[in-house]
Amino acid sequence: MTWVQLLAVASSVAFLVLAVIASAGQVDALDQDLRQVFRPDDVWGPWQLVFGNVVDGAAPRVSLAVLAVSGALAAVLRTSWRPLVYVAALALTGALVTQVAKALIGRADPHGDVGTLSGSFPSGHMVILLVCLGGVLLVWRQHPPVWAWALVALAGLTMGFSLLLLSMHWFTDVAGGALLAVPLLVVAASPRFVGPVHRTGRTTPASVGSPT
């Protein structure tokens, strides 16, 4: 196993463990304490106004739109349908896995709300943002540099911090979203899936006849 594959396995195991203990209520006390740290007494103040723009500006619908545009542009430039199929499969898989996990756990958010066939764990904002930003990198570079992945991680940290300031999710919801995104991106970055994305649809005409 490579270190990237080990990271994916470790992240998957950590996600499953966290999902079990979160659904059993074993982290409720920790989450309550951290909620009081990030948004004391649920008061709405200037920090919430500022970081609310982050949550809205990088909401799942926005992240998915950016991924779709990137895939479409890559498809046009390479005259190949593969980038479009790649981003569509990545978006669908990320959204489906997240929604299934939410429905199975059915955890209430910090304000006591639980959606129909949904829940607060894991944070969909975190999963979709990280998967979409990672997908954009992989569409344009088969092997993105480390600094580019660092920017994706920074965007995820900013989103997680914003969600906690707004009390939209528990701390463990945010952590669970990040853990779930890692194996999805590792699979998406495997040569089997991302390799064909970087092939162009142009073919070189074969030479007719033989030299004399």
Short mmCIF file of C-alpha atoms in Angstrom, two decimals:
data_model
loop_
_atom_site.label_atom_id
_atom_site.label_comp_id
_atom_site.label_asym_id
_atom_site.label_seq_id
_atom_site.Cartn_x
_atom_site.Cartn_y
_atom_site.Cartn_z
CA MET A 1 0.00 0.00 0.00
CA THR A 2 1.12 3.55 -0.70
CA TRP A 3 0.88 6.19 2.00
CA VAL A 4 -2.07 7.74 0.14
CA GLN A 5 -3.96 4.45 0.22
CA LEU A 6 -3.13 4.04 3.91
CA LEU A 7 -4.48 7.54 4.50
CA ALA A 8 -7.73 6.60 2.76
CA VAL A 9 -8.09 3.43 4.84
CA ALA A 10 -7.31 5.24 8.10
CA SER A 11 -9.74 8.03 7.25
CA SER A 12 -12.50 5.53 6.38
CA VAL A 13 -12.02 3.63 9.63
CA ALA A 14 -11.98 6.87 11.63
CA PHE A 15 -15.18 7.98 9.90
CA LEU A 16 -16.98 4.73 10.70
CA VAL A 17 -15.87 4.85 14.35
CA LEU A 18 -16.95 8.47 14.68
CA ALA A 19 -20.28 7.70 13.02
CA VAL A 20 -20.99 4.91 15.50
CA ILE A 21 -20.13 6.90 18.61
CA ALA A 22 -21.93 10.00 17.30
CA SER A 23 -25.12 8.04 16.61
CA ALA A 24 -24.87 6.57 20.13
CA GLY A 25 -24.59 10.03 21.66
CA GLN A 26 -21.12 9.42 23.07
CA VAL A 27 -19.76 12.74 21.78
CA ASP A 28 -22.73 14.95 22.66
CA ALA A 29 -21.06 16.46 25.72
CA LEU A 30 -17.93 17.32 23.74
CA ASP A 31 -19.98 18.86 20.94
CA GLN A 32 -22.02 20.93 23.40
CA ASP A 33 -18.86 22.28 25.02
CA LEU A 34 -17.30 23.17 21.69
CA ARG A 35 -20.50 24.82 20.49
CA GLN A 36 -20.30 27.11 23.50
CA VAL A 37 -16.71 27.96 22.55
CA PHE A 38 -17.45 28.84 18.95
CA ARG A 39 -20.84 30.51 19.46
CA PRO A 40 -21.42 31.31 23.15
CA ASP A 41 -25.08 31.16 24.17
CA ASP A 42 -26.06 30.90 20.49
CA VAL A 43 -25.66 34.67 20.08
CA TRP A 44 -25.57 36.08 16.55
CA GLY A 45 -22.81 38.67 16.21
CA PRO A 46 -20.43 40.28 13.71
CA TRP A 47 -18.33 37.12 13.29
CA GLN A 48 -21.41 35.19 12.24
CA LEU A 49 -22.23 37.90 9.69
CA VAL A 50 -18.74 37.70 8.21
CA PHE A 51 -18.39 33.94 8.07
CA GLY A 52 -21.96 33.46 6.95
CA ASN A 53 -20.72 34.73 3.59
CA VAL A 54 -18.24 31.86 3.48
CA VAL A 55 -20.97 29.28 4.04
CA ASP A 56 -23.23 30.86 1.42
CA GLY A 57 -20.45 31.53 -1.09
CA ALA A 58 -19.14 27.97 -0.95
CA ALA A 59 -22.45 26.19 -0.44
CA PRO A 60 -22.85 22.75 -2.06
CA ARG A 61 -24.78 24.16 -5.02
CA VAL A 62 -21.97 26.63 -5.71
CA SER A 63 -19.23 24.01 -5.34
CA LEU A 64 -21.06 21.61 -7.64
CA ALA A 65 -21.54 24.37 -10.22
CA VAL A 66 -17.80 25.17 -10.19
CA LEU A 67 -16.98 21.49 -10.65
CA ALA A 68 -19.45 21.19 -13.53
CA VAL A 69 -18.06 24.27 -15.31
CA SER A 70 -14.50 22.96 -14.91
CA GLY A 71 -15.48 19.61 -16.37
CA ALA A 72 -17.30 21.22 -19.28
CA LEU A 73 -14.39 23.53 -20.10
CA ALA A 74 -11.91 20.64 -19.96
CA ALA A 75 -14.17 18.60 -22.22
CA VAL A 76 -14.25 21.37 -24.82
CA LEU A 77 -10.50 22.00 -24.74
CA ARG A 78 -9.66 18.30 -25.01
CA THR A 79 -12.54 17.51 -27.39
CA SER A 80 -13.43 14.60 -25.14
CA TRP A 81 -16.51 13.68 -23.14
CA ARG A 82 -14.44 12.02 -20.40
CA PRO A 83 -13.99 15.11 -18.16
CA LEU A 84 -17.77 15.61 -18.07
CA VAL A 85 -18.41 11.99 -17.15
CA TYR A 86 -15.69 12.19 -14.50
CA VAL A 87 -17.07 15.25 -12.73
CA ALA A 88 -20.63 13.96 -12.96
CA ALA A 89 -19.64 10.62 -11.41
CA LEU A 90 -17.61 12.35 -8.69
CA ALA A 91 -20.42 14.75 -7.79
CA LEU A 92 -23.06 12.03 -7.78
CA THR A 93 -20.94 9.68 -5.67
CA GLY A 94 -20.07 12.37 -3.13
CA ALA A 95 -23.67 13.52 -2.79
CA LEU A 96 -25.07 9.97 -2.63
CA VAL A 97 -22.60 8.68 -0.03
CA THR A 98 -23.14 11.77 2.12
CA GLN A 99 -26.92 11.53 1.95
CA VAL A 100 -26.96 7.82 2.74
CA ALA A 101 -24.76 8.41 5.79
CA LYS A 102 -27.00 11.26 6.94
CA ALA A 103 -30.13 9.14 6.56
CA LEU A 104 -28.65 6.14 8.38
CA ILE A 105 -27.46 8.16 11.37
CA GLY A 106 -30.29 10.71 11.47
CA ARG A 107 -28.57 13.02 13.90
CA ALA A 108 -30.18 16.32 14.91
CA ASP A 109 -28.25 19.53 14.24
CA PRO A 110 -27.36 22.03 17.01
CA HIS A 111 -30.84 23.55 16.78
CA GLY A 112 -32.60 20.21 17.11
CA ASP A 113 -33.66 19.84 13.48
CA VAL A 114 -33.53 16.56 11.53
CA GLY A 115 -34.52 16.58 7.87
CA THR A 116 -36.57 13.87 6.19
CA LEU A 117 -34.21 10.99 5.37
CA SER A 118 -31.36 13.24 6.41
CA GLY A 119 -29.39 14.44 9.41
CA SER A 120 -26.52 16.56 10.63
CA PHE A 121 -23.73 13.94 10.46
CA PRO A 122 -21.63 14.22 8.36
CA SER A 123 -21.56 17.83 7.20
CA GLY A 124 -22.58 17.92 3.55
CA HIS A 125 -20.98 21.35 3.19
CA MET A 126 -17.61 19.85 4.11
CA VAL A 127 -17.85 16.74 1.94
CA ILE A 128 -19.10 18.51 -1.18
CA LEU A 129 -16.67 21.42 -0.92
CA LEU A 130 -13.61 19.21 -0.50
CA VAL A 131 -14.68 16.71 -3.15
CA CYS A 132 -15.52 19.43 -5.67
CA LEU A 133 -12.33 21.44 -5.13
CA GLY A 134 -10.27 18.26 -5.32
CA GLY A 135 -12.16 17.29 -8.46
CA VAL A 136 -11.34 20.63 -10.07
CA LEU A 137 -7.64 20.05 -9.38
CA LEU A 138 -7.75 16.53 -10.79
CA VAL A 139 -9.58 17.61 -13.94
CA TRP A 140 -6.78 20.02 -14.81
CA ARG A 141 -3.76 18.20 -13.39
CA GLN A 142 -3.45 14.44 -13.12
CA HIS A 143 -0.88 14.95 -10.36
CA PRO A 144 -1.68 18.25 -8.60
CA PRO A 145 1.18 19.76 -6.59
CA VAL A 146 1.20 19.57 -2.81
CA TRP A 147 0.59 23.31 -2.46
CA ALA A 148 -2.66 22.97 -4.45
CA TRP A 149 -3.90 20.26 -2.09
CA ALA A 150 -2.88 22.51 0.81
CA LEU A 151 -5.19 25.20 -0.57
CA VAL A 152 -8.04 22.69 -0.72
CA ALA A 153 -7.36 21.77 2.92
CA LEU A 154 -7.31 25.46 3.87
CA ALA A 155 -10.67 25.98 2.17
CA GLY A 156 -12.04 23.01 4.12
CA LEU A 157 -10.73 24.40 7.41
CA THR A 158 -12.29 27.77 6.65
CA MET A 159 -15.64 26.15 5.87
CA GLY A 160 -15.49 24.03 9.02
CA PHE A 161 -14.67 27.06 11.18
CA SER A 162 -17.54 28.99 9.57
CA LEU A 163 -20.05 26.18 10.17
CA LEU A 164 -19.06 26.04 13.84
CA LEU A 165 -19.32 29.82 14.26
CA LEU A 166 -22.84 29.70 12.81
CA SER A 167 -23.77 26.57 14.83
CA MET A 168 -24.96 24.91 11.66
CA HIS A 169 -23.16 21.68 12.58
CA TRP A 170 -21.59 19.98 15.56
CA PHE A 171 -17.81 19.75 15.66
CA THR A 172 -17.95 16.00 15.04
CA ASP A 173 -20.21 16.60 12.01
CA VAL A 174 -17.50 18.78 10.51
CA ALA A 175 -14.77 16.27 11.35
CA GLY A 176 -16.87 13.46 9.89
CA GLY A 177 -17.34 15.39 6.65
CA ALA A 178 -13.59 15.89 6.27
CA LEU A 179 -12.90 12.22 7.03
CA LEU A 180 -15.44 11.06 4.46
CA ALA A 181 -14.05 13.33 1.75
CA VAL A 182 -10.53 11.86 1.99
CA PRO A 183 -11.25 8.33 0.68
CA LEU A 184 -13.52 9.74 -2.01
CA LEU A 185 -10.71 11.94 -3.29
CA VAL A 186 -8.12 9.18 -3.06
CA VAL A 187 -10.30 6.93 -5.23
CA ALA A 188 -10.98 9.83 -7.63
CA ALA A 189 -7.22 10.45 -7.93
CA SER A 190 -6.39 6.85 -8.83
CA PRO A 191 -4.92 6.43 -12.35
CA ARG A 192 -7.80 4.16 -13.37
CA PHE A 193 -10.30 7.00 -13.01
CA VAL A 194 -8.36 10.21 -13.55
CA GLY A 195 -6.02 8.92 -16.27
CA PRO A 196 -8.61 8.83 -19.09
CA VAL A 197 -9.73 12.37 -18.18
CA HIS A 198 -6.44 13.76 -19.48
CA ARG A 199 -6.56 12.06 -22.87
CA THR A 200 -7.66 14.21 -25.76
CA GLY A 201 -10.19 13.19 -28.35
CA ARG A 202 -7.89 14.21 -31.20
CA THR A 203 -6.31 11.45 -33.22
CA THR A 204 -3.35 11.67 -35.57
CA PRO A 205 -4.23 10.50 -39.10
CA ALA A 206 -2.36 7.37 -40.10
CA SER A 207 0.06 7.62 -43.00
CA VAL A 208 -1.21 6.20 -46.29
CA GLY A 209 1.10 3.96 -48.24
CA SER A 210 4.68 3.08 -47.45
CA PRO A 211 7.86 5.02 -48.10
CA THR A 212 9.81 4.10 -51.25
#
